[in-house]
PDB file of C-alpha atoms and ligand atoms in Angstrom:
ATOM      1  CA  MET A  22     115.238  82.268  30.114  1.00  0.00           C
ATOM      2  CA  LEU A  23     116.790  81.447  33.191  1.00  0.00           C
ATOM      3  CA  ASP A  24     117.829  78.307  33.805  1.00  0.00           C
ATOM      4  CA  ASP A  25     119.025  75.585  36.692  1.00  0.00           C
ATOM      5  CA  ALA A  26     122.646  76.651  36.166  1.00  0.00           C
ATOM      6  CA  PHE A  27     121.669  80.497  36.187  1.00  0.00           C
ATOM      7  CA  TRP A  28     120.302  79.909  39.546  1.00  0.00           C
ATOM      8  CA  ALA A  29     123.239  77.694  41.035  1.00  0.00           C
ATOM      9  CA  ILE A  30     125.547  80.281  40.475  1.00  0.00           C
ATOM     10  CA  HIS A  31     123.252  82.809  41.963  1.00  0.00           C
ATOM     11  CA  SER A  32     122.136  81.383  44.998  1.00  0.00           C
ATOM     12  CA  ASP A  33     123.590  81.416  48.424  1.00  0.00           C
ATOM     13  CA  LEU A  34     125.406  84.618  47.855  1.00  0.00           C
ATOM     14  CA  PRO A  35     125.804  87.715  50.143  1.00  0.00           C
ATOM     15  CA  ARG A  36     123.854  89.635  47.555  1.00  0.00           C
ATOM     16  CA  GLU A  37     122.813  89.433  44.119  1.00  0.00           C
ATOM     17  CA  GLY A  38     124.381  92.812  42.623  1.00  0.00           C
ATOM     18  CA  PRO A  39     127.423  95.182  43.055  1.00  0.00           C
ATOM     19  CA  GLY A  40     126.829  97.365  46.563  1.00  0.00           C
ATOM     20  CA  ASP A  41     127.854  97.314  50.073  1.00  0.00           C
ATOM     21  CA  ASN A  42     126.120  98.293  53.268  1.00  0.00           C
ATOM     22  CA  ALA A  43     128.413 101.448  53.873  1.00  0.00           C
ATOM     23  CA  SER A  44     126.875 102.971  50.153  1.00  0.00           C
ATOM     24  CA  THR A  45     123.535 102.220  51.487  1.00  0.00           C
ATOM     25  CA  ALA A  46     123.959 103.860  54.513  1.00  0.00           C
ATOM     26  CA  ARG A  47     125.443 106.830  52.734  1.00  0.00           C
ATOM     27  CA  ALA A  48     123.066 107.312  50.413  1.00  0.00           C
ATOM     28  CA  LEU A  49     120.244 107.219  52.968  1.00  0.00           C
ATOM     29  CA  ASP A  50     122.052 109.493  54.950  1.00  0.00           C
ATOM     30  CA  LEU A  51     121.775 112.031  52.024  1.00  0.00           C
ATOM     31  CA  MET A  52     117.694 111.607  52.714  1.00  0.00           C
ATOM     32  CA  THR A  53     117.817 114.749  55.151  1.00  0.00           C
ATOM     33  CA  ASP A  54     114.409 114.965  55.128  1.00  0.00           C
ATOM     34  CA  LEU A  55     112.705 111.806  55.824  1.00  0.00           C
ATOM     35  CA  PRO A  56     110.172 111.353  58.486  1.00  0.00           C
ATOM     36  CA  ARG A  57     111.274 109.426  61.665  1.00  0.00           C
ATOM     37  CA  ALA A  58     109.684 106.233  60.762  1.00  0.00           C
ATOM     38  CA  PRO A  59     109.869 106.183  57.043  1.00  0.00           C
ATOM     39  CA  ALA A  60     107.623 104.172  54.676  1.00  0.00           C
ATOM     40  CA  ILE A  61     110.265 102.389  52.411  1.00  0.00           C
ATOM     41  CA  LEU A  62     109.823 100.191  49.374  1.00  0.00           C
ATOM     42  CA  ASP A  63     113.310  98.237  48.422  1.00  0.00           C
ATOM     43  CA  ILE A  64     112.430  97.418  44.612  1.00  0.00           C
ATOM     44  CA  ALA A  65     114.384  93.695  43.230  1.00  0.00           C
ATOM     45  CA  CYS A  66     115.609  93.089  46.970  1.00  0.00           C
ATOM     46  CA  GLY A  67     117.250  89.934  45.890  1.00  0.00           C
ATOM     47  CA  PRO A  68     118.699  88.121  49.106  1.00  0.00           C
ATOM     48  CA  GLY A  69     118.042  91.422  51.330  1.00  0.00           C
ATOM     49  CA  MET A  70     121.296  92.899  52.043  1.00  0.00           C
ATOM     50  CA  GLN A  71     120.465  96.528  51.437  1.00  0.00           C
ATOM     51  CA  THR A  72     116.935  95.911  52.655  1.00  0.00           C
ATOM     52  CA  LEU A  73     118.237  94.788  56.382  1.00  0.00           C
ATOM     53  CA  GLU A  74     120.643  97.927  56.413  1.00  0.00           C
ATOM     54  CA  LEU A  75     117.684 100.240  55.639  1.00  0.00           C
ATOM     55  CA  ALA A  76     115.543  98.307  58.206  1.00  0.00           C
ATOM     56  CA  ARG A  77     118.435  98.771  60.858  1.00  0.00           C
ATOM     57  CA  ARG A  78     119.105 102.490  59.997  1.00  0.00           C
ATOM     58  CA  SER A  79     116.100 104.044  59.210  1.00  0.00           C
ATOM     59  CA  GLY A  80     113.972 102.596  62.057  1.00  0.00           C
ATOM     60  CA  GLY A  81     111.255 102.769  59.658  1.00  0.00           C
ATOM     61  CA  HIS A  82     109.105 100.154  57.925  1.00  0.00           C
ATOM     62  CA  LEU A  83     110.384  98.310  54.767  1.00  0.00           C
ATOM     63  CA  THR A  84     108.468  96.857  51.976  1.00  0.00           C
ATOM     64  CA  ALA A  85     111.022  94.445  49.687  1.00  0.00           C
ATOM     65  CA  ILE A  86     109.624  93.116  46.240  1.00  0.00           C
ATOM     66  CA  ASP A  87     110.970  90.957  44.055  1.00  0.00           C
ATOM     67  CA  LEU A  88     109.743  88.058  41.199  1.00  0.00           C
ATOM     68  CA  HIS A  89     112.375  85.221  42.596  1.00  0.00           C
ATOM     69  CA  MET A  90     110.671  83.316  45.544  1.00  0.00           C
ATOM     70  CA  PRO A  91     114.007  81.801  46.788  1.00  0.00           C
ATOM     71  CA  PHE A  92     115.273  85.387  47.421  1.00  0.00           C
ATOM     72  CA  LEU A  93     112.327  86.548  48.989  1.00  0.00           C
ATOM     73  CA  ALA A  94     112.410  83.483  51.577  1.00  0.00           C
ATOM     74  CA  GLU A  95     116.275  84.098  52.061  1.00  0.00           C
ATOM     75  CA  ALA A  96     115.809  87.516  52.500  1.00  0.00           C
ATOM     76  CA  ALA A  97     112.688  86.986  55.071  1.00  0.00           C
ATOM     77  CA  ARG A  98     115.166  84.212  57.125  1.00  0.00           C
ATOM     78  CA  ARG A  99     117.844  86.975  57.344  1.00  0.00           C
ATOM     79  CA  ALA A 100     115.278  89.557  58.904  1.00  0.00           C
ATOM     80  CA  ARG A 101     114.165  87.261  61.137  1.00  0.00           C
ATOM     81  CA  ALA A 102     118.103  86.427  62.424  1.00  0.00           C
ATOM     82  CA  ALA A 103     118.849  90.299  62.501  1.00  0.00           C
ATOM     83  CA  GLY A 104     115.882  90.725  64.936  1.00  0.00           C
ATOM     84  CA  VAL A 105     113.311  93.460  62.328  1.00  0.00           C
ATOM     85  CA  PRO A 106     111.196  90.949  60.718  1.00  0.00           C
ATOM     86  CA  ASP A 107     108.063  92.964  62.006  1.00  0.00           C
ATOM     87  CA  ARG A 108     109.383  95.861  60.374  1.00  0.00           C
ATOM     88  CA  VAL A 109     109.877  94.165  56.852  1.00  0.00           C
ATOM     89  CA  ARG A 110     107.267  92.538  55.040  1.00  0.00           C
ATOM     90  CA  PHE A 111     108.233  90.881  51.445  1.00  0.00           C
ATOM     91  CA  VAL A 112     105.782  90.950  48.530  1.00  0.00           C
ATOM     92  CA  ARG A 113     106.046  88.677  45.535  1.00  0.00           C
ATOM     93  CA  ALA A 114     105.792  91.730  42.708  1.00  0.00           C
ATOM     94  CA  SER A 115     107.301  92.836  39.410  1.00  0.00           C
ATOM     95  CA  MET A 116     109.169  96.333  39.078  1.00  0.00           C
ATOM     96  CA  THR A 117     106.758  96.838  36.179  1.00  0.00           C
ATOM     97  CA  ALA A 118     103.341  96.523  37.942  1.00  0.00           C
ATOM     98  CA  LEU A 119     104.146  97.568  41.688  1.00  0.00           C
ATOM     99  CA  PRO A 120     100.654  96.536  43.769  1.00  0.00           C
ATOM    100  CA  PHE A 121     100.803  99.559  45.976  1.00  0.00           C
ATOM    101  CA  ALA A 122      98.555 102.595  46.696  1.00  0.00           C
ATOM    102  CA  ASP A 123      99.983 106.181  45.191  1.00  0.00           C
ATOM    103  CA  GLY A 124     101.408 108.243  47.632  1.00  0.00           C
ATOM    104  CA  ALA A 125     102.350 105.116  49.832  1.00  0.00           C
ATOM    105  CA  PHE A 126     106.069 105.902  50.451  1.00  0.00           C
ATOM    106  CA  ASP A 127     108.857 108.262  51.555  1.00  0.00           C
ATOM    107  CA  ALA A 128     111.414 106.800  49.538  1.00  0.00           C
ATOM    108  CA  LEU A 129     111.988 104.181  46.897  1.00  0.00           C
ATOM    109  CA  TRP A 130     115.281 102.427  46.694  1.00  0.00           C
ATOM    110  CA  CYS A 131     116.637  99.870  44.160  1.00  0.00           C
ATOM    111  CA  GLU A 132     120.490  98.435  44.107  1.00  0.00           C
ATOM    112  CA  GLY A 133     121.151  97.054  40.806  1.00  0.00           C
ATOM    113  CA  ALA A 134     118.014  96.596  39.058  1.00  0.00           C
ATOM    114  CA  LEU A 135     116.422  99.689  37.656  1.00  0.00           C
ATOM    115  CA  TYR A 136     118.280  99.007  34.346  1.00  0.00           C
ATOM    116  CA  MET A 137     115.945  95.874  33.895  1.00  0.00           C
ATOM    117  CA  MET A 138     113.129  98.641  32.691  1.00  0.00           C
ATOM    118  CA  GLY A 139     115.573 101.625  31.999  1.00  0.00           C
ATOM    119  CA  PHE A 140     116.237 104.432  34.195  1.00  0.00           C
ATOM    120  CA  ALA A 141     113.821 107.076  32.763  1.00  0.00           C
ATOM    121  CA  GLU A 142     111.462 104.757  32.275  1.00  0.00           C
ATOM    122  CA  GLY A 143     111.397 103.367  35.628  1.00  0.00           C
ATOM    123  CA  LEU A 144     111.890 106.739  37.705  1.00  0.00           C
ATOM    124  CA  GLN A 145     108.716 107.607  35.810  1.00  0.00           C
ATOM    125  CA  ALA A 146     106.795 104.730  36.465  1.00  0.00           C
ATOM    126  CA  TRP A 147     107.603 104.654  40.092  1.00  0.00           C
ATOM    127  CA  LYS A 148     106.658 108.389  40.811  1.00  0.00           C
ATOM    128  CA  ARG A 149     103.291 107.964  41.638  1.00  0.00           C
ATOM    129  CA  LEU A 150     104.290 105.945  44.343  1.00  0.00           C
ATOM    130  CA  LEU A 151     106.111 108.867  46.425  1.00  0.00           C
ATOM    131  CA  LYS A 152     104.671 111.121  49.102  1.00  0.00           C
ATOM    132  CA  PRO A 153     105.450 114.820  48.231  1.00  0.00           C
ATOM    133  CA  GLY A 154     109.095 115.672  48.439  1.00  0.00           C
ATOM    134  CA  GLY A 155     109.764 111.816  48.542  1.00  0.00           C
ATOM    135  CA  TYR A 156     113.057 110.176  47.534  1.00  0.00           C
ATOM    136  CA  VAL A 157     114.427 107.890  45.260  1.00  0.00           C
ATOM    137  CA  ALA A 158     118.142 105.874  45.753  1.00  0.00           C
ATOM    138  CA  VAL A 159     118.728 103.787  43.068  1.00  0.00           C
ATOM    139  CA  THR A 160     122.231 102.194  41.536  1.00  0.00           C
ATOM    140  CA  GLU A 161     122.628 102.635  37.890  1.00  0.00           C
ATOM    141  CA  PRO A 162     125.385 101.291  35.603  1.00  0.00           C
ATOM    142  CA  VAL A 163     127.360 104.115  34.705  1.00  0.00           C
ATOM    143  CA  LEU A 164     130.566 104.706  31.971  1.00  0.00           C
ATOM    144  CA  PHE A 165     133.164 107.021  33.097  1.00  0.00           C
ATOM    145  CA  GLN A 166     134.182 108.087  29.489  1.00  0.00           C
ATOM    146  CA  PRO A 167     131.914 108.984  26.729  1.00  0.00           C
ATOM    147  CA  PRO A 168     130.906 105.578  24.945  1.00  0.00           C
ATOM    148  CA  GLU A 169     133.573 106.889  22.259  1.00  0.00           C
ATOM    149  CA  GLU A 170     136.683 106.583  24.386  1.00  0.00           C
ATOM    150  CA  THR A 171     134.958 103.540  26.230  1.00  0.00           C
ATOM    151  CA  PRO A 172     136.642  99.776  25.626  1.00  0.00           C
ATOM    152  CA  PRO A 173     134.398  98.184  22.724  1.00  0.00           C
ATOM    153  CA  GLU A 174     134.867  95.341  25.325  1.00  0.00           C
ATOM    154  CA  VAL A 175     132.865  97.275  27.912  1.00  0.00           C
ATOM    155  CA  LEU A 176     130.030  98.291  25.104  1.00  0.00           C
ATOM    156  CA  ALA A 177     129.723  94.350  24.314  1.00  0.00           C
ATOM    157  CA  GLY A 178     129.462  93.702  28.021  1.00  0.00           C
ATOM    158  CA  TRP A 179     126.433  96.238  28.287  1.00  0.00           C
ATOM    159  CA  ALA A 180     124.804  95.541  24.998  1.00  0.00           C
ATOM    160  CA  GLU A 181     121.641  94.244  26.946  1.00  0.00           C
ATOM    161  CA  TYR A 182     121.410  98.029  28.307  1.00  0.00           C
ATOM    162  CA  PRO A 183     122.908  99.918  25.138  1.00  0.00           C
ATOM    163  CA  ALA A 184     121.096 102.985  27.131  1.00  0.00           C
ATOM    164  CA  VAL A 185     124.109 102.938  29.848  1.00  0.00           C
ATOM    165  CA  THR A 186     125.579 106.115  29.927  1.00  0.00           C
ATOM    166  CA  THR A 187     128.166 108.535  31.533  1.00  0.00           C
ATOM    167  CA  VAL A 188     127.626 110.414  35.211  1.00  0.00           C
ATOM    168  CA  ALA A 189     126.163 113.552  32.974  1.00  0.00           C
ATOM    169  CA  GLY A 190     123.557 111.290  31.247  1.00  0.00           C
ATOM    170  CA  ILE A 191     122.249 109.757  34.064  1.00  0.00           C
ATOM    171  CA  LEU A 192     122.061 113.061  35.874  1.00  0.00           C
ATOM    172  CA  ALA A 193     120.265 114.666  32.800  1.00  0.00           C
ATOM    173  CA  ARG A 194     117.472 111.605  32.868  1.00  0.00           C
ATOM    174  CA  ALA A 195     116.920 111.932  36.136  1.00  0.00           C
ATOM    175  CA  THR A 196     115.956 115.809  35.800  1.00  0.00           C
ATOM    176  CA  TRP A 197     114.246 115.191  32.159  1.00  0.00           C
ATOM    177  CA  ALA A 198     112.017 112.433  34.793  1.00  0.00           C
ATOM    178  CA  ARG A 199     111.645 115.438  36.820  1.00  0.00           C
ATOM    179  CA  TYR A 200     113.663 114.842  39.540  1.00  0.00           C
ATOM    180  CA  TRP A 201     115.991 116.971  41.875  1.00  0.00           C
ATOM    181  CA  VAL A 202     119.598 115.394  42.033  1.00  0.00           C
ATOM    182  CA  VAL A 203     120.439 115.428  45.730  1.00  0.00           C
ATOM    183  CA  ASP A 204     123.604 114.009  45.237  1.00  0.00           C
ATOM    184  CA  HIS A 205     125.313 110.879  43.713  1.00  0.00           C
ATOM    185  CA  PHE A 206     128.933 108.887  43.789  1.00  0.00           C
ATOM    186  CA  PRO A 207     130.436 105.646  42.426  1.00  0.00           C
ATOM    187  CA  LEU A 208     130.202 102.478  44.452  1.00  0.00           C
ATOM    188  CA  PRO A 209     134.011 101.736  45.446  1.00  0.00           C
ATOM    189  CA  PRO A 210     135.316  98.424  43.416  1.00  0.00           C
ATOM    190  CA  SER A 211     135.744  96.815  46.778  1.00  0.00           C
ATOM    191  CA  ALA A 212     131.579  96.459  46.421  1.00  0.00           C
ATOM    192  CA  TRP A 213     131.904  94.777  43.370  1.00  0.00           C
ATOM    193  CA  TRP A 214     134.343  92.361  44.516  1.00  0.00           C
ATOM    194  CA  HIS A 215     133.650  91.625  48.706  1.00  0.00           C
ATOM    195  CA  ASP A 216     129.673  90.223  48.555  1.00  0.00           C
ATOM    196  CA  TYR A 217     129.336  89.867  44.893  1.00  0.00           C
ATOM    197  CA  TYR A 218     132.095  88.917  42.301  1.00  0.00           C
ATOM    198  CA  GLY A 219     134.334  87.180  45.019  1.00  0.00           C
ATOM    199  CA  PRO A 220     131.936  84.699  46.299  1.00  0.00           C
ATOM    200  CA  ILE A 221     130.671  83.741  42.611  1.00  0.00           C
ATOM    201  CA  GLU A 222     134.317  83.229  41.699  1.00  0.00           C
ATOM    202  CA  ALA A 223     134.540  80.736  44.636  1.00  0.00           C
ATOM    203  CA  LYS A 224     131.851  78.567  44.000  1.00  0.00           C
ATOM    204  CA  LEU A 225     132.820  78.179  40.246  1.00  0.00           C
ATOM    205  CA  PRO A 226     135.277  75.580  40.661  1.00  0.00           C
ATOM    206  CA  ALA A 227     132.770  73.122  42.535  1.00  0.00           C
ATOM    207  CA  LEU A 228     130.006  74.118  39.752  1.00  0.00           C
ATOM    208  CA  ARG A 229     132.418  73.399  37.122  1.00  0.00           C
ATOM    209  CA  ALA A 230     133.774  69.821  38.641  1.00  0.00           C
ATOM    210  CA  ALA A 231     130.160  68.911  39.242  1.00  0.00           C
ATOM    211  CA  HIS A 232     128.127  69.711  36.347  1.00  0.00           C
ATOM    212  CA  GLY A 233     131.053  70.853  33.540  1.00  0.00           C
ATOM    213  CA  ALA A 234     130.034  68.295  31.301  1.00  0.00           C
ATOM    214  CA  ASP A 235     126.418  69.663  31.030  1.00  0.00           C
ATOM    215  CA  ARG A 236     126.221  72.309  28.229  1.00  0.00           C
ATOM    216  CA  ALA A 237     123.629  74.496  29.773  1.00  0.00           C
ATOM    217  CA  TYR A 238     126.097  74.568  32.706  1.00  0.00           C
ATOM    218  CA  ALA A 239     129.398  75.128  31.010  1.00  0.00           C
ATOM    219  CA  ARG A 240     127.691  78.052  29.190  1.00  0.00           C
ATOM    220  CA  ARG A 241     126.783  79.984  32.025  1.00  0.00           C
ATOM    221  CA  ILE A 242     130.262  79.385  34.115  1.00  0.00           C
ATOM    222  CA  ALA A 243     131.696  80.676  31.143  1.00  0.00           C
ATOM    223  CA  GLU A 244     129.397  83.719  31.055  1.00  0.00           C
ATOM    224  CA  ALA A 245     130.265  84.365  34.787  1.00  0.00           C
ATOM    225  CA  GLU A 246     133.978  84.122  34.174  1.00  0.00           C
ATOM    226  CA  ASP A 247     133.757  86.678  31.575  1.00  0.00           C
ATOM    227  CA  GLU A 248     131.321  89.157  33.452  1.00  0.00           C
ATOM    228  CA  VAL A 249     133.862  88.947  35.926  1.00  0.00           C
ATOM    229  CA  ASP A 250     137.136  89.570  34.169  1.00  0.00           C
ATOM    230  CA  LEU A 251     135.542  92.037  32.337  1.00  0.00           C
ATOM    231  CA  TYR A 252     135.152  94.133  35.527  1.00  0.00           C
ATOM    232  CA  ARG A 253     138.780  92.910  36.796  1.00  0.00           C
ATOM    233  CA  ARG A 254     140.236  94.502  33.236  1.00  0.00           C
ATOM    234  CA  TYR A 255     137.924  97.529  32.736  1.00  0.00           C
ATOM    235  CA  SER A 256     136.784  98.591  36.363  1.00  0.00           C
ATOM    236  CA  HIS A 257     138.575 102.170  35.228  1.00  0.00           C
ATOM    237  CA  ALA A 258     136.084 102.375  32.475  1.00  0.00           C
ATOM    238  CA  PHE A 259     132.342 101.403  34.190  1.00  0.00           C
ATOM    239  CA  GLY A 260     130.927 100.681  37.080  1.00  0.00           C
ATOM    240  CA  TYR A 261     127.800 101.941  39.245  1.00  0.00           C
ATOM    241  CA  LEU A 262     126.518 105.141  40.314  1.00  0.00           C
ATOM    242  CA  PHE A 263     124.320 105.711  43.264  1.00  0.00           C
ATOM    243  CA  VAL A 264     122.238 108.468  42.984  1.00  0.00           C
ATOM    244  CA  VAL A 265     119.681 109.851  45.260  1.00  0.00           C
ATOM    245  CA  LEU A 266     117.074 112.119  44.010  1.00  0.00           C
ATOM    246  CA  ARG A 267     113.713 113.867  45.169  1.00  0.00           C
ATOM    247  CA  LEU A 268     110.295 114.939  44.079  1.00  0.00           C
ATOM    248  CA  ALA A 269     110.958 118.069  42.004  1.00  0.00           C
TER     249      ALA A 269
HETATM  250  C1  LIG B   6     120.951  92.614  40.466  1.00  0.00           C
HETATM  251  S1  LIG B   6     119.786  91.607  41.265  1.00  0.00           S
HETATM  252  C2  LIG B   6     120.062  93.129  42.505  1.00  0.00           C
HETATM  253  C3  LIG B   6     119.275  92.639  43.848  1.00  0.00           C
HETATM  254  C4  LIG B   6     119.704  93.476  44.902  1.00  0.00           C
HETATM  255  N1  LIG B   6     119.133  94.906  44.914  1.00  0.00           N
HETATM  256  C5  LIG B   6     121.030  93.306  45.502  1.00  0.00           C
HETATM  257  O1  LIG B   6     121.572  94.323  45.166  1.00  0.00           O
HETATM  258  O2  LIG B   6     121.471  92.243  45.742  1.00  0.00           O
HETATM  259  C6  LIG B   6     118.389  92.044  40.440  1.00  0.00           C
HETATM  260  C7  LIG B   6     117.318  91.338  41.215  1.00  0.00           C
HETATM  261  O3  LIG B   6     116.109  91.877  40.388  1.00  0.00           O
HETATM  262  C8  LIG B   6     115.116  90.801  40.740  1.00  0.00           C
HETATM  263  N2  LIG B   6     114.385  91.261  39.155  1.00  0.00           N
HETATM  264  C9  LIG B   6     114.222  90.483  38.130  1.00  0.00           C
HETATM  265  N3  LIG B   6     113.389  90.723  36.998  1.00  0.00           N
HETATM  266  C10 LIG B   6     112.500  91.682  38.202  1.00  0.00           C
HETATM  267  C11 LIG B   6     111.019  92.339  38.214  1.00  0.00           C
HETATM  268  N4  LIG B   6     110.585  92.492  36.904  1.00  0.00           N
HETATM  269  N5  LIG B   6     110.419  92.707  39.088  1.00  0.00           N
HETATM  270  C12 LIG B   6     110.889  92.592  40.419  1.00  0.00           C
HETATM  271  N6  LIG B   6     112.515  91.804  40.678  1.00  0.00           N
HETATM  272  C13 LIG B   6     112.713  91.380  39.408  1.00  0.00           C
HETATM  273  C14 LIG B   6     116.046  89.385  40.644  1.00  0.00           C
HETATM  274  O4  LIG B   6     115.274  88.332  41.081  1.00  0.00           O
HETATM  275  C15 LIG B   6     117.175  89.819  41.292  1.00  0.00           C
HETATM  276  O5  LIG B   6     116.854  89.528  42.601  1.00  0.00           O
END
């Protein structure tokens, strides 16, 4: 259950997971057969950094979904500020029950959230939403060595996603789910720090000063510090892989 302390840490951040506009643009550029104004579904959009980059660069129509209303409101505010509000619509929905017609989209996008459903499970469940020849772009947690050569601290850090695997493992699952692998690349470490872990670290001292005596806050602050520290120490061992796929 996510509490006030969690949302205090996870609010007013540029984005809600690792990523950057350069990587979003690079993945979009790999979709060389998109129509001129593609229909793109951004799943678990958070505050919408990648949604807006896709709207700006694709010239298409974005549908962006998330469960958390404050993120949808912030993303809509940013869309107005960016001057693209009429090409982006925001819908409160769960990634596990997407309320759209079969074949409604040219591309599905999901940065930093598919692991909550499971990579292969989500790819299979979402496939019906794609037009023939449609694309999928997702970022997926990745181990840079096999699990047996991965530091135990990293595996413990991903205990909630025991399916976390290597590049080869991710690509094998995509093929198993009957997609072509167009290409893949790891997010650079800067994409973890600049708009995500850096801003989180910057807000922790003030939250501790204001709420540190509250046990729920103290626990959430410690969890956030541990998560950031894990990446600082082991960015050579794990990361996120951007994977671009196409319907086989
Ligand atoms: C790690 S964040 C990534 C957000 C965004 N893509 C980004 O990179 O900034 C995960 C997002 O998933 C959303 N989320 C969690 N469970 C969800 C669900 N079942 N359906 C839709 N969104 C969900 C959260 O509200 C959050 O915005």
